[in-house]
Short mmCIF file of C-alpha atoms and ligand atoms in Angstrom, two decimals:
data_model
loop_
_atom_site.label_atom_id
_atom_site.label_comp_id
_atom_site.label_asym_id
_atom_site.label_seq_id
_atom_site.Cartn_x
_atom_site.Cartn_y
_atom_site.Cartn_z
CA UNK F 1 23.61 -238.23 9.76
CA UNK F 2 27.28 -239.12 10.20
CA UNK F 3 26.82 -237.76 13.73
CA UNK F 4 26.90 -239.98 16.66
CA UNK F 5 23.39 -239.52 18.09
CA UNK F 6 24.80 -239.79 21.58
CA UNK F 7 26.97 -236.90 21.05
CA UNK F 8 23.86 -234.96 20.61
CA UNK F 9 21.90 -236.02 23.63
CA UNK F 10 20.99 -233.45 26.12
CA UNK F 11 22.19 -233.97 29.74
CA UNK F 12 20.02 -234.14 32.85
CA UNK F 13 21.37 -234.42 36.34
CA UNK F 14 18.86 -236.03 38.86
CA UNK F 15 19.76 -235.29 42.44
CA UNK F 16 18.01 -238.16 44.02
CA UNK F 17 17.13 -241.54 42.79
CA UNK F 18 13.48 -241.37 42.19
CA UNK F 19 10.78 -243.67 40.37
CA UNK F 20 12.74 -245.78 38.09
CA UNK F 21 9.96 -246.06 35.55
CA UNK F 22 10.24 -242.61 34.71
CA UNK F 23 14.09 -242.45 34.95
CA UNK F 24 14.09 -245.17 32.23
CA UNK F 25 11.82 -242.92 30.09
CA UNK F 26 14.12 -240.05 30.52
CA UNK F 27 17.12 -242.19 29.67
CA UNK F 28 15.76 -243.24 26.44
CA UNK F 29 15.99 -239.67 25.16
CA UNK F 30 18.46 -237.86 27.32
CA UNK F 31 21.96 -238.66 28.87
CA UNK F 32 20.88 -239.06 32.46
CA UNK F 33 23.01 -239.11 35.45
CA UNK F 34 21.53 -239.76 38.70
CA UNK F 35 23.01 -239.19 42.13
CA UNK F 36 23.59 -242.63 43.32
CA UNK F 37 23.23 -242.06 47.13
CA UNK F 38 20.72 -239.90 49.01
CA UNK F 39 21.76 -236.69 50.47
CA UNK F 40 23.88 -235.42 47.81
CA UNK F 41 26.53 -233.10 49.11
CA UNK F 42 27.13 -229.65 48.04
CA UNK F 43 30.48 -230.44 46.57
CA UNK F 44 29.27 -233.30 44.42
CA UNK F 45 26.33 -231.10 43.08
CA UNK F 46 28.68 -228.50 41.95
CA UNK F 47 30.52 -230.88 40.22
CA UNK F 48 27.85 -233.31 38.59
CA UNK F 49 25.87 -230.34 37.14
CA UNK F 50 28.51 -228.92 35.13
CA UNK F 51 27.39 -228.67 31.38
CA UNK F 52 24.02 -230.19 31.97
CA UNK F 53 20.82 -228.75 30.05
CA UNK F 54 18.38 -229.92 32.94
CA UNK F 55 18.38 -230.46 36.73
CA UNK F 56 15.67 -232.48 38.63
CA UNK F 57 16.11 -231.50 42.45
CA UNK F 58 14.11 -232.40 45.39
CA UNK F 59 13.16 -229.82 48.18
CA UNK F 60 16.48 -230.84 50.03
CA UNK F 61 18.92 -229.35 47.49
CA UNK F 62 19.32 -225.64 47.44
CA UNK F 63 19.72 -224.77 43.68
CA UNK F 64 20.96 -221.27 43.91
CA UNK F 65 22.90 -218.87 41.71
CA UNK F 66 26.20 -220.94 42.42
CA UNK F 67 24.75 -224.08 41.31
CA UNK F 68 23.37 -222.38 38.11
CA UNK F 69 26.80 -220.87 37.60
CA UNK F 70 28.58 -224.07 38.10
CA UNK F 71 26.13 -225.83 35.34
CA UNK F 72 26.91 -223.03 32.91
CA UNK F 73 25.00 -221.57 29.95
CA UNK F 74 23.63 -224.99 28.83
CA UNK F 75 21.41 -224.94 31.66
CA UNK F 76 17.80 -224.57 30.53
CA UNK F 77 15.50 -226.28 33.00
CA UNK F 78 15.17 -226.98 36.76
CA UNK F 79 12.39 -229.29 37.73
CA UNK F 80 11.75 -229.57 41.33
CA UNK F 81 10.37 -232.76 42.46
CA UNK F 82 7.88 -230.76 44.89
CA UNK F 83 5.11 -228.32 44.96
CA UNK F 84 7.35 -226.04 47.15
CA UNK F 85 10.04 -224.32 45.43
CA UNK F 86 11.81 -222.15 48.29
CA UNK F 87 14.93 -224.18 47.72
CA UNK F 88 15.43 -222.73 44.04
CA UNK F 89 16.52 -219.17 43.52
CA UNK F 90 13.93 -218.19 41.22
CA UNK F 91 15.25 -214.65 40.45
CA UNK F 92 18.66 -215.99 39.72
CA UNK F 93 17.10 -218.54 37.18
CA UNK F 94 14.88 -216.05 35.55
CA UNK F 95 17.91 -213.68 35.18
CA UNK F 96 19.52 -216.64 33.50
CA UNK F 97 16.40 -217.52 31.27
CA UNK F 98 16.08 -220.95 33.14
CA UNK F 99 12.80 -222.63 33.40
CA UNK F 100 11.74 -223.43 37.03
CA UNK F 101 8.84 -226.04 37.40
CA UNK F 102 7.34 -227.56 40.39
CA UNK F 103 4.51 -230.45 40.69
CA UNK F 104 1.64 -228.47 41.47
CA UNK F 105 -1.66 -229.90 41.45
CA UNK F 106 -0.84 -233.46 41.83
CA UNK F 107 -0.38 -233.74 45.63
CA UNK F 108 -3.05 -231.37 46.65
CA UNK F 109 -5.50 -234.12 47.98
CA UNK F 110 -2.45 -235.90 49.74
CA UNK F 111 -1.35 -232.96 51.78
CA UNK F 112 -4.68 -232.00 52.65
CA UNK F 113 -5.50 -235.39 53.72
CA UNK F 114 -2.61 -235.38 56.19
CA UNK F 115 -3.97 -232.12 57.54
CA UNK F 116 -7.25 -233.70 58.22
CA UNK F 117 -5.27 -236.76 59.70
CA UNK F 118 -3.17 -234.80 62.02
CA UNK F 119 -6.22 -233.01 63.02
CA UNK F 120 -8.23 -236.01 64.06
CA UNK F 121 -5.09 -237.67 65.48
CA UNK F 122 -4.71 -234.81 67.97
CA UNK F 123 -8.16 -234.19 68.71
CA UNK F 124 -8.97 -237.79 68.96
CA UNK F 125 -5.90 -238.52 70.71
CA UNK F 126 -5.08 -241.53 68.32
CA UNK F 127 -1.48 -241.54 68.83
CA UNK F 128 -1.69 -241.27 72.53
CA UNK F 129 -4.27 -243.91 72.49
CA UNK F 130 -2.03 -246.37 70.53
CA UNK F 131 0.99 -245.52 72.87
CA UNK F 132 -1.34 -246.30 75.79
CA UNK F 133 -2.47 -249.78 74.61
CA UNK F 134 1.04 -250.87 73.35
CA UNK F 135 2.36 -249.97 76.76
CA UNK F 136 0.07 -252.57 78.28
CA UNK F 137 -1.83 -249.73 80.17
CA UNK F 138 -5.15 -250.50 78.89
CA UNK F 139 -7.08 -252.81 81.27
CA UNK F 140 -10.74 -252.32 80.35
CA UNK F 141 -13.29 -249.90 79.34
CA UNK F 142 -13.49 -246.70 81.20
CA UNK F 143 -16.27 -243.94 80.26
CA UNK F 144 -13.55 -241.14 80.61
CA UNK F 145 -10.63 -242.72 79.22
CA UNK F 146 -8.61 -240.46 76.93
CA UNK F 147 -11.75 -238.12 76.19
CA UNK F 148 -10.94 -236.28 73.04
CA UNK F 149 -12.61 -233.29 71.13
CA UNK F 150 -15.26 -233.68 68.23
CA UNK F 151 -14.69 -231.81 65.21
CA UNK F 152 -18.34 -231.29 64.12
CA UNK F 153 -19.07 -227.40 64.51
CA UNK F 154 -15.37 -226.63 65.47
CA UNK F 155 -13.64 -223.84 63.44
CA UNK F 156 -11.11 -224.85 60.84
CA UNK F 157 -8.89 -221.74 60.13
CA UNK F 158 -6.87 -222.06 56.89
CA UNK F 159 -3.94 -219.81 56.22
CA UNK F 160 -3.44 -219.85 52.65
CA UNK F 161 -6.08 -220.57 50.13
CA UNK F 162 -4.29 -222.32 47.22
CA UNK F 163 -5.05 -225.81 46.01
CA UNK F 164 -4.24 -227.42 49.29
CA UNK F 165 -6.11 -224.83 51.21
CA UNK F 166 -9.05 -225.30 49.11
CA UNK F 167 -9.17 -229.10 49.20
CA UNK F 168 -8.69 -228.83 53.13
CA UNK F 169 -11.67 -226.57 53.25
CA UNK F 170 -13.86 -228.77 51.19
CA UNK F 171 -12.74 -231.90 53.38
CA UNK F 172 -13.24 -229.80 56.54
CA UNK F 173 -16.65 -228.75 55.38
CA UNK F 174 -17.84 -232.31 54.79
CA UNK F 175 -16.51 -233.17 58.65
CA UNK F 176 -19.18 -230.47 59.70
CA UNK F 177 -16.58 -228.02 60.59
CA UNK F 178 -16.96 -224.19 60.15
CA UNK F 179 -14.39 -223.13 57.87
CA UNK F 180 -12.45 -219.69 57.85
CA UNK F 181 -9.55 -218.51 55.92
CA UNK F 182 -6.77 -216.01 55.47
CA UNK F 183 -5.17 -215.37 52.11
CA UNK F 184 -3.41 -212.37 50.40
CA UNK F 185 -6.53 -212.25 48.10
CA UNK F 186 -10.11 -212.99 48.81
CA UNK F 187 -11.89 -215.62 46.66
CA UNK F 188 -15.63 -214.42 46.98
CA UNK F 189 -16.84 -217.22 44.46
CA UNK F 190 -15.06 -220.10 46.54
CA UNK F 191 -16.50 -218.37 49.72
CA UNK F 192 -19.91 -218.53 48.39
CA UNK F 193 -19.69 -222.02 47.12
CA UNK F 194 -18.52 -223.56 50.07
CA UNK F 195 -19.67 -221.08 53.05
CA UNK F 196 -16.18 -220.06 53.90
CA UNK F 197 -15.67 -216.93 55.53
CA UNK F 198 -12.43 -214.49 55.03
CA UNK F 199 -10.75 -213.07 58.07
CA UNK F 200 -7.56 -211.08 58.73
CA UNK F 201 -4.77 -213.50 60.07
CA UNK F 202 -5.16 -212.10 63.70
CA UNK F 203 -8.90 -212.57 63.67
CA UNK F 204 -8.64 -216.05 62.26
CA UNK F 205 -6.17 -217.03 65.00
CA UNK F 206 -8.32 -215.74 67.66
CA UNK F 207 -11.44 -217.78 66.36
CA UNK F 208 -10.16 -221.08 65.01
CA UNK F 209 -10.01 -224.35 66.73
CA UNK F 210 -7.51 -225.60 64.22
CA UNK F 211 -4.97 -223.26 62.51
CA UNK F 212 -3.61 -224.82 59.34
CA UNK F 213 -0.90 -223.37 57.31
CA UNK F 214 -0.59 -223.92 53.55
CA UNK F 215 1.66 -221.07 52.31
CA UNK F 216 4.54 -221.45 50.58
CA UNK F 217 7.88 -220.44 52.27
CA UNK F 218 8.97 -216.67 51.06
CA UNK F 219 10.50 -213.77 52.88
CA UNK F 220 7.03 -212.73 53.68
CA UNK F 221 5.93 -216.10 55.20
CA UNK F 222 9.25 -216.75 57.12
CA UNK F 223 8.15 -216.94 60.86
CA UNK F 224 4.58 -215.93 59.88
CA UNK F 225 3.54 -217.68 63.24
CA UNK F 226 5.53 -216.44 66.06
CA UNK F 227 5.09 -215.72 69.74
CA UNK F 228 2.54 -212.98 69.11
CA UNK F 229 0.61 -215.16 66.66
CA UNK F 230 0.61 -218.03 68.86
CA UNK F 231 -0.59 -216.12 72.01
CA UNK F 232 -3.86 -214.91 69.86
CA UNK F 233 -4.70 -218.23 69.58
CA UNK F 234 -7.35 -220.19 71.71
CA UNK F 235 -5.68 -222.31 74.66
CA UNK F 236 -7.88 -225.24 73.17
CA UNK F 237 -6.70 -224.68 69.59
CA UNK F 238 -4.35 -226.86 67.58
CA UNK F 239 -1.79 -225.52 65.10
CA UNK F 240 -1.05 -227.81 61.85
CA UNK F 241 1.87 -227.29 59.77
CA UNK F 242 2.46 -229.14 56.71
CA UNK F 243 3.79 -226.15 54.50
CA UNK F 244 7.34 -225.59 55.40
CA UNK F 245 9.07 -225.56 59.05
CA UNK F 246 10.21 -222.02 58.84
CA UNK F 247 6.82 -220.68 58.56
CA UNK F 248 6.56 -221.10 62.21
CA UNK F 249 9.00 -219.87 64.69
CA UNK F 250 9.83 -223.14 66.17
CA UNK F 251 11.34 -221.79 69.27
CA UNK F 252 7.95 -219.75 70.08
CA UNK F 253 5.96 -223.06 69.30
CA UNK F 254 7.84 -225.09 71.76
CA UNK F 255 7.27 -222.51 74.34
CA UNK F 256 3.45 -222.43 73.40
CA UNK F 257 3.34 -226.00 73.69
CA UNK F 258 5.10 -226.26 76.91
CA UNK F 259 3.21 -223.38 78.64
CA UNK F 260 -0.19 -224.50 76.99
CA UNK F 261 -0.82 -221.26 75.31
CA UNK F 262 -2.35 -223.78 72.65
CA UNK F 263 -3.56 -227.37 73.13
CA UNK F 264 -1.37 -229.05 70.73
CA UNK F 265 0.45 -229.17 67.28
CA UNK F 266 0.51 -231.64 64.35
CA UNK F 267 3.78 -231.04 62.23
CA UNK F 268 5.00 -232.61 59.12
CA UNK F 269 7.78 -230.09 58.46
CA UNK F 270 10.41 -228.77 60.78
CA UNK F 271 12.96 -225.67 60.61
CA UNK F 272 15.75 -227.99 60.26
CA UNK F 273 14.74 -231.53 59.35
CA UNK F 274 18.22 -232.89 59.52
CA UNK F 275 18.06 -232.12 63.31
CA UNK F 276 14.67 -231.80 65.08
CA UNK F 277 14.97 -230.42 68.57
CA UNK F 278 14.68 -233.10 71.37
CA UNK F 279 12.57 -230.46 73.19
CA UNK F 280 10.01 -230.58 70.45
CA UNK F 281 10.27 -234.53 69.97
CA UNK F 282 9.69 -234.84 73.92
CA UNK F 283 6.34 -232.93 74.08
CA UNK F 284 3.36 -235.16 74.53
CA UNK F 285 0.90 -232.81 72.84
CA UNK F 286 2.19 -233.08 69.36
CA UNK F 287 1.94 -235.44 66.51
CA UNK F 288 4.93 -235.47 64.49
CA UNK F 289 5.33 -236.83 61.05
CA UNK F 290 8.59 -237.02 58.69
CA UNK F 291 7.63 -234.57 55.85
CA UNK F 292 5.26 -237.27 54.57
CA UNK F 293 2.21 -235.08 53.78
CA UNK F 294 2.71 -235.86 50.04
CA UNK F 295 3.88 -239.28 50.41
CA UNK F 296 1.21 -241.42 49.05
CA UNK F 297 1.78 -243.77 45.89
CA UNK F 298 -0.78 -241.90 44.00
CA UNK F 299 1.01 -238.37 44.43
CA UNK F 300 4.72 -239.64 44.11
CA UNK F 301 3.60 -241.24 40.73
CA UNK F 302 2.02 -238.14 39.54
CA UNK F 303 4.94 -235.87 40.69
CA UNK F 304 7.26 -238.06 38.61
CA UNK F 305 4.91 -237.98 35.62
CA UNK F 306 4.84 -234.07 35.96
CA UNK F 307 8.59 -233.66 36.42
CA UNK F 308 9.21 -235.84 33.53
CA UNK F 309 6.83 -234.16 31.23
CA UNK F 310 7.96 -230.75 32.48
CA UNK F 311 11.50 -231.62 31.61
CA UNK F 312 10.80 -232.85 28.08
CA UNK F 313 8.61 -229.77 27.45
CA UNK F 314 11.32 -227.42 28.45
CA UNK F 315 14.04 -228.85 26.68
CA UNK F 316 12.12 -229.35 23.61
CA UNK F 317 10.75 -226.04 23.47
CA UNK F 318 7.26 -226.23 24.96
CA UNK F 319 6.07 -224.17 27.65
CA UNK F 320 5.97 -226.68 30.83
CA UNK F 321 2.61 -227.03 32.44
CA UNK F 322 4.18 -226.22 35.66
CA UNK F 323 6.24 -223.26 34.94
CA UNK F 324 6.78 -220.97 37.88
CA UNK F 325 9.01 -218.20 36.31
CA UNK F 326 6.59 -217.59 33.32
CA UNK F 327 8.53 -214.44 32.51
CA UNK F 328 11.31 -216.74 30.80
CA UNK F 329 8.67 -217.58 28.29
CA UNK F 330 7.63 -214.19 27.27
C1 LIG C 401 6.64 -231.16 49.77
O1 LIG C 401 7.04 -230.70 50.86
C2 LIG C 401 6.59 -230.45 48.47
O2 LIG C 401 6.74 -229.07 48.56
O3 LIG C 401 6.15 -231.22 47.59
C1 LIG C 402 -0.85 -227.11 45.74
O1 LIG C 402 -0.75 -227.75 44.70
C2 LIG C 402 -1.08 -225.69 46.09
O2 LIG C 402 -0.81 -224.71 44.87
O3 LIG C 402 -1.60 -225.22 47.05
#
């Protein structure tokens, strides 16, 4: 072959530095450009994607029609380093025949563990206790100091019975909780196997001691939990959100927490993660984490592996295992 091999290399743009080991693997095969800083701005994104065959994105970049247009007809794959893909315009990608993939399946346990961790932190007042000790306020054992709530026999209400919802159900079950769920489709086999009970969303909100959200963000689930829904919950109940901030109407949630319509909230996601309202940050009945539900070493490594595999598959003509818009393959 007289052609310079480099000239034939497919091009990939990576919007965020992620695990080097996997980038090295991609670099052996492709011409890889990695955004050198975090928080790529829109202008650079539109410039950098020009002529690429693949984009590896994270959930903080909006990959919409304009980005696909800027990339041009060479673009064949958008591999999102996340299980959620609300940041990608799937319809636009499908129209253009572009494969969109996520990292489904490998962060299931990590996220479900965070749901349980937030639940226990709130009920057992772990963060409050930690602050209390650090502030030098603890002077000796008292029988009624920081009394919390036990989880055994409490009702875990899971909204969205995907992989994460199911693993949460299994762990809640193991903690002695009763598990109820709401999902677009019932899964009677799962109900039977784990003694899980299906309810409508309203009924679940009325019955649950913990309401945990594990739905993707779509037009249908935006502000799924607003004032009406929060008012249906028990005043002793917790809301746990590890899905996407916009699934909850944050203003209504702040009111609910301030006025004690509910007892507390464990939040890993927020409506605007670049600017979380001070009002929310000041509330004592919350535990707030910085979108780290999937941030385990195990999950991040597996996510990188999957993103790399999906990109290789899409660019080499094999169906990626985490293909979302399967229509492009038919
Ligand atoms: C994280 O939020 C993800 O969607 O992977
Ligand atoms: C996670 O992988 C889910 O699909 O819920």
